[in-house]
Short mmCIF file of C-alpha atoms in Angstrom, two decimals:
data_model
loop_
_atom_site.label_atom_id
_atom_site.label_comp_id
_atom_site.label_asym_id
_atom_site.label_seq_id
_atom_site.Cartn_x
_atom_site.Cartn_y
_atom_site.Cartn_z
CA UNK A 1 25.26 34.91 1.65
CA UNK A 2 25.15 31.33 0.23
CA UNK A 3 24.11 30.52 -3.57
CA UNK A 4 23.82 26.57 -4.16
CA UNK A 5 25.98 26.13 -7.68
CA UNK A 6 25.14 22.86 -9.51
CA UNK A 7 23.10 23.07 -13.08
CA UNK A 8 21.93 20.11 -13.39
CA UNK A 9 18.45 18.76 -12.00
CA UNK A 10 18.39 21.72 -9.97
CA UNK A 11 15.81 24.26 -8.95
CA UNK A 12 17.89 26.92 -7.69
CA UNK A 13 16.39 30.14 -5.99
CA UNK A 14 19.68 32.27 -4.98
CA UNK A 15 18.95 34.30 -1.74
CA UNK A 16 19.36 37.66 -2.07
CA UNK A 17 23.27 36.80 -3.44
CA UNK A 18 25.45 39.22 -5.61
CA UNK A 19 27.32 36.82 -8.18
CA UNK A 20 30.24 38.19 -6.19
CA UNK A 21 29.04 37.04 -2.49
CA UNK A 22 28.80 33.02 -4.31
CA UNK A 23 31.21 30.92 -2.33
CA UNK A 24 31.77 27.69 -1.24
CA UNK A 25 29.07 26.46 2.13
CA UNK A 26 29.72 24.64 5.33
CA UNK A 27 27.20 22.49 5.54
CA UNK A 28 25.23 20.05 7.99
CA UNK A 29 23.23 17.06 5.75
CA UNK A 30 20.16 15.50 8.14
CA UNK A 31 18.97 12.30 6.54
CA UNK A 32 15.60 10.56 7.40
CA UNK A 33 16.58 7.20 7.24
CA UNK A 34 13.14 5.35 6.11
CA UNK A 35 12.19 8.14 3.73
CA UNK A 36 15.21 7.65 1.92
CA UNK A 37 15.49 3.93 2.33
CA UNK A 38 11.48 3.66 1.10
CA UNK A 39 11.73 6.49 -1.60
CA UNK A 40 14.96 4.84 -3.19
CA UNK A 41 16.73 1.83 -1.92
CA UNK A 42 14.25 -0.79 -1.11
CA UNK A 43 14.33 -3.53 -3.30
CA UNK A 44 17.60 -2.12 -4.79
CA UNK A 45 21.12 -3.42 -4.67
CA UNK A 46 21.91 -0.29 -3.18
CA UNK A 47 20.61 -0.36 0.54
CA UNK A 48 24.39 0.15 1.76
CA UNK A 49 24.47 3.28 0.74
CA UNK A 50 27.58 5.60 2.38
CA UNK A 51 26.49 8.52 3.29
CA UNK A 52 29.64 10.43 3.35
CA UNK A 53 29.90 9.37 -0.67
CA UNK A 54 26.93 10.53 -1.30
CA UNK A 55 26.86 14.15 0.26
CA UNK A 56 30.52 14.47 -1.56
CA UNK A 57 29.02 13.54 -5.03
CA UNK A 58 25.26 15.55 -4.69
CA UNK A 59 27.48 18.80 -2.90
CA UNK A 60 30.72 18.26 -4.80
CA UNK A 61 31.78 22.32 -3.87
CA UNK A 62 30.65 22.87 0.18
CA UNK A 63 32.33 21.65 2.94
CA UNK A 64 30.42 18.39 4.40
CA UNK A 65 30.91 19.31 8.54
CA UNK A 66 28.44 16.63 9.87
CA UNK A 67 26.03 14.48 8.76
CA UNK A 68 22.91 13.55 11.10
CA UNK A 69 21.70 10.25 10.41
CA UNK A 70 17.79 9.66 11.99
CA UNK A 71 16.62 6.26 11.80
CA UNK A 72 15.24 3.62 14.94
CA UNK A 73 16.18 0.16 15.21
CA UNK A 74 13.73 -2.79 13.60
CA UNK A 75 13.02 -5.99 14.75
CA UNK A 76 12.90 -9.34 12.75
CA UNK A 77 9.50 -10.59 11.39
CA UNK A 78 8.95 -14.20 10.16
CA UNK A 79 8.25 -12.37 6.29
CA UNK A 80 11.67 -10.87 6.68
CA UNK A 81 13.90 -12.69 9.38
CA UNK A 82 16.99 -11.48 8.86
CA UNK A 83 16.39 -7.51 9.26
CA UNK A 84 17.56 -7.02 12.12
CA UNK A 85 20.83 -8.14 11.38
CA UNK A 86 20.92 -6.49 8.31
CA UNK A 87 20.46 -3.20 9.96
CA UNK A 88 23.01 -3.85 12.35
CA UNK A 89 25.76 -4.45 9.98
CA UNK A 90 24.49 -1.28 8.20
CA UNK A 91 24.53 1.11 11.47
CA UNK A 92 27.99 -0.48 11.75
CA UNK A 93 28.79 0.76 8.35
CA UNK A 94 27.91 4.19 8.96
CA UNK A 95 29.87 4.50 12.09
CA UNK A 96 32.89 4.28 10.10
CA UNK A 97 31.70 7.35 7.96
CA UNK A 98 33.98 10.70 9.51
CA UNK A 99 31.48 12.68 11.33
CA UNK A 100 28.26 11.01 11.01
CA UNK A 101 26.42 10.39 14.37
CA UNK A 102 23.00 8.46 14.39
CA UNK A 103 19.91 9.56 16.43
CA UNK A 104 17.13 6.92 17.34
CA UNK A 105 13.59 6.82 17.15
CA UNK A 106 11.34 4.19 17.89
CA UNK A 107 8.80 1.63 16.58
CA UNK A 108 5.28 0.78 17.79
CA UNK A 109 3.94 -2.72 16.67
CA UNK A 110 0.57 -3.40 17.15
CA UNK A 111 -2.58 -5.08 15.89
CA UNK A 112 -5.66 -3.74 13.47
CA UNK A 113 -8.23 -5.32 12.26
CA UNK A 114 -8.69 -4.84 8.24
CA UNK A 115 -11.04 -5.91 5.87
CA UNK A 116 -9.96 -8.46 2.70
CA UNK A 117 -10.60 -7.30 -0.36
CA UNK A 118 -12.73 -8.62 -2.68
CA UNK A 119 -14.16 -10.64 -0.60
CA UNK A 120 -18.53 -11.01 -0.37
CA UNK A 121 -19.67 -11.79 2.35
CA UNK A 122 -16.92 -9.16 3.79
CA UNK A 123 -13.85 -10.67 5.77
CA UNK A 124 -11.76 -8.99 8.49
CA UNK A 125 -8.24 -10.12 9.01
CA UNK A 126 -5.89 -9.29 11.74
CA UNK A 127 -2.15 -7.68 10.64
CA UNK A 128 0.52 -6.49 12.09
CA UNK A 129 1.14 -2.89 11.46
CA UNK A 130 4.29 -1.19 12.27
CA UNK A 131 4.64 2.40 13.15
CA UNK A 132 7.85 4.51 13.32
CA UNK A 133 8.02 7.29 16.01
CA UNK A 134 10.15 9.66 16.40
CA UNK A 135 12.59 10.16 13.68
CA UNK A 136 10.98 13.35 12.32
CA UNK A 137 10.52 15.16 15.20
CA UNK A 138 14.37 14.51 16.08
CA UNK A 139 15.26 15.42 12.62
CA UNK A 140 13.15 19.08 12.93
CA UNK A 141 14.80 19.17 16.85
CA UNK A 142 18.22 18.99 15.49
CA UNK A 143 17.64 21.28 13.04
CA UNK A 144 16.11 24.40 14.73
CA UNK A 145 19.03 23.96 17.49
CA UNK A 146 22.06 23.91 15.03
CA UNK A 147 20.19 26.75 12.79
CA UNK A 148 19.75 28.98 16.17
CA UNK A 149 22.98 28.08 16.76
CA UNK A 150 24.38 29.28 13.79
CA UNK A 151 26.38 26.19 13.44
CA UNK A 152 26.41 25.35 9.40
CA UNK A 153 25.88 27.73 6.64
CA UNK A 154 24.13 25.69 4.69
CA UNK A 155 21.42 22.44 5.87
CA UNK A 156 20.57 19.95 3.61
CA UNK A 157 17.81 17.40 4.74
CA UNK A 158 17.81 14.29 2.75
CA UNK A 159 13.95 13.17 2.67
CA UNK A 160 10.80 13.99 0.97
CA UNK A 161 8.51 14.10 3.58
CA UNK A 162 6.13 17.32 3.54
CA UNK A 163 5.62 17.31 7.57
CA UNK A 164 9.02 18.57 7.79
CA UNK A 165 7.93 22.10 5.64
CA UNK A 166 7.05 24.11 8.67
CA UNK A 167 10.96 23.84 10.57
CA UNK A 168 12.21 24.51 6.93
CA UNK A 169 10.64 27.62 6.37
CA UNK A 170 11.28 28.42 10.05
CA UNK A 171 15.08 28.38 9.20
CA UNK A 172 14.54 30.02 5.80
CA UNK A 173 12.82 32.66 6.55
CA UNK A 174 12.77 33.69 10.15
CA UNK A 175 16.40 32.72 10.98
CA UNK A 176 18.00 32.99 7.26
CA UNK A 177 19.91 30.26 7.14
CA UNK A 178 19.13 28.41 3.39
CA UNK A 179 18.01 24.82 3.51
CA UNK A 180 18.67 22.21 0.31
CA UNK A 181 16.03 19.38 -0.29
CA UNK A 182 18.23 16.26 -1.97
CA UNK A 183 14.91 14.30 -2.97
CA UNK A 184 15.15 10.28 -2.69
CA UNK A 185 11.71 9.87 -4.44
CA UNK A 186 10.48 10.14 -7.99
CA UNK A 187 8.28 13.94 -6.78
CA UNK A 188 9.12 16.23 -5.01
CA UNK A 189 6.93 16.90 -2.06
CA UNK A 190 4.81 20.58 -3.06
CA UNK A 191 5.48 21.92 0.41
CA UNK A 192 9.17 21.31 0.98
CA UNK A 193 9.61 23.04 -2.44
CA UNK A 194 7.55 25.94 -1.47
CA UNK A 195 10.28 26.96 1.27
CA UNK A 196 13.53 25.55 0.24
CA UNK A 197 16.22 27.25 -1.17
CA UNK A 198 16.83 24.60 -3.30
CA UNK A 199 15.11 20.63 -4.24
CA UNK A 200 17.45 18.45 -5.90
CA UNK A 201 16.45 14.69 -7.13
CA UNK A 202 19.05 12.01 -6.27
CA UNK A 203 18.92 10.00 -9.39
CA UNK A 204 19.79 6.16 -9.78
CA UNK A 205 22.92 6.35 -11.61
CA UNK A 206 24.30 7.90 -8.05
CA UNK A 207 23.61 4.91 -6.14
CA UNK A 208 26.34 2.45 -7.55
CA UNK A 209 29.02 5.08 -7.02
CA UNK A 210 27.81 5.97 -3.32
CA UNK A 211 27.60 2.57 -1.82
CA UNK A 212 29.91 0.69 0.61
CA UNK A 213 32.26 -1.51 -0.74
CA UNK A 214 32.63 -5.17 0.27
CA UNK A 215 28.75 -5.08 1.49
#
């Protein structure tokens, strides 16, 4: 049995774990790439964050065996023209990072009509909105497989968001594998905490130390 060992800014639930039985975890990390780039690193100098870093500095005792990166590729918008590229050189980045592989969702872009406000007589506007598909539902995917699997001891899922509580608890508690929440945002999300075996904050004074260099 596996007992997450870390003090500090941790709630930690052992599992049914002897002090004796505590020992060091294989472990897969699946990171949803826009709930940790919009929980943490937008308008940061710390968007190229390396992923390999940062699972070595939040899980400094476990083995790190793959790391599941879900994201889906953007397209450049005359507010922000360059972010395409940006991402590019980014994805490029991670490819470097030992055992990291990258799964793709997808984005829908269409238009909605919204209302201005403030405004008398009332004013509707048409905008843009942008809608990412996909990334969540690969995340949970790749999850339940490796869990039934029984190919990590340990799964940590770097993200916040609460839809993802019902394929936790269905590794928790029906296949008894433990899952880690390392939490990009300032809360942590009420459901996630309810199942995992563990929530853990990644704090700002990581992100300097777990960036690229030269980017």
């Amino acid at each position: 049995m596996y007992a997450f060992i870390d003090p500090v800014n941790t709630i930690f639930r052992p599992v049914n774990v002897r002090l004796a039985e505590w020992r060091v975890a294989i472990a897969n990390i699946y990171v949803d790439g826009f709930n940790l780039y919009y929980g943490a690193l937008k308008r940061t100098p710390y968007k190229w964050l390396d992923l390999g870093k940062l699972a070595q500095i939040m899980l400094p005792t476990d083995t790190i065996q793959e790391i599941h990166y879900f994201t889906a590729r953007v397209s450049s918008r005359p507010y922000n023209p360059t972010s395409a590229h940006d991402q590019g050189l980014y994805i490029r980045a991670l490819k470097t990072v030992p055992n990291l592989q990258i799964k793709y969702g997808h984005f829908l872009t269409h238009w909605v009509p919204m209302y201005l406000t403030g405004i008398t007589p009332a004013q509707k506007v048409w905008v843009d909105e942008t809608e990412e598909k996909g990334s969540d539902v690969n995340l949970a995917s790749h999850l339940l497989r490796d869990a039934y699997g029984k190919r990590f001891e340990l799964a940590v899922l770097i993200t916040n968001d609460s839809d993802l509580a019902e394929p936790v608890r269905i590794v928790v508690q029906e296949i008894g594998l433990p899952i880690g929440i390392l939490n990009p945002h300032q809360f942590h999300s009420r459901e996630l905490r309810q199942y995992a075996t563990f929530v853990k904050r990644i704090r700002r004074q990581i992100w300097p130390r777990a960036n690229f260099r030269g980017l």
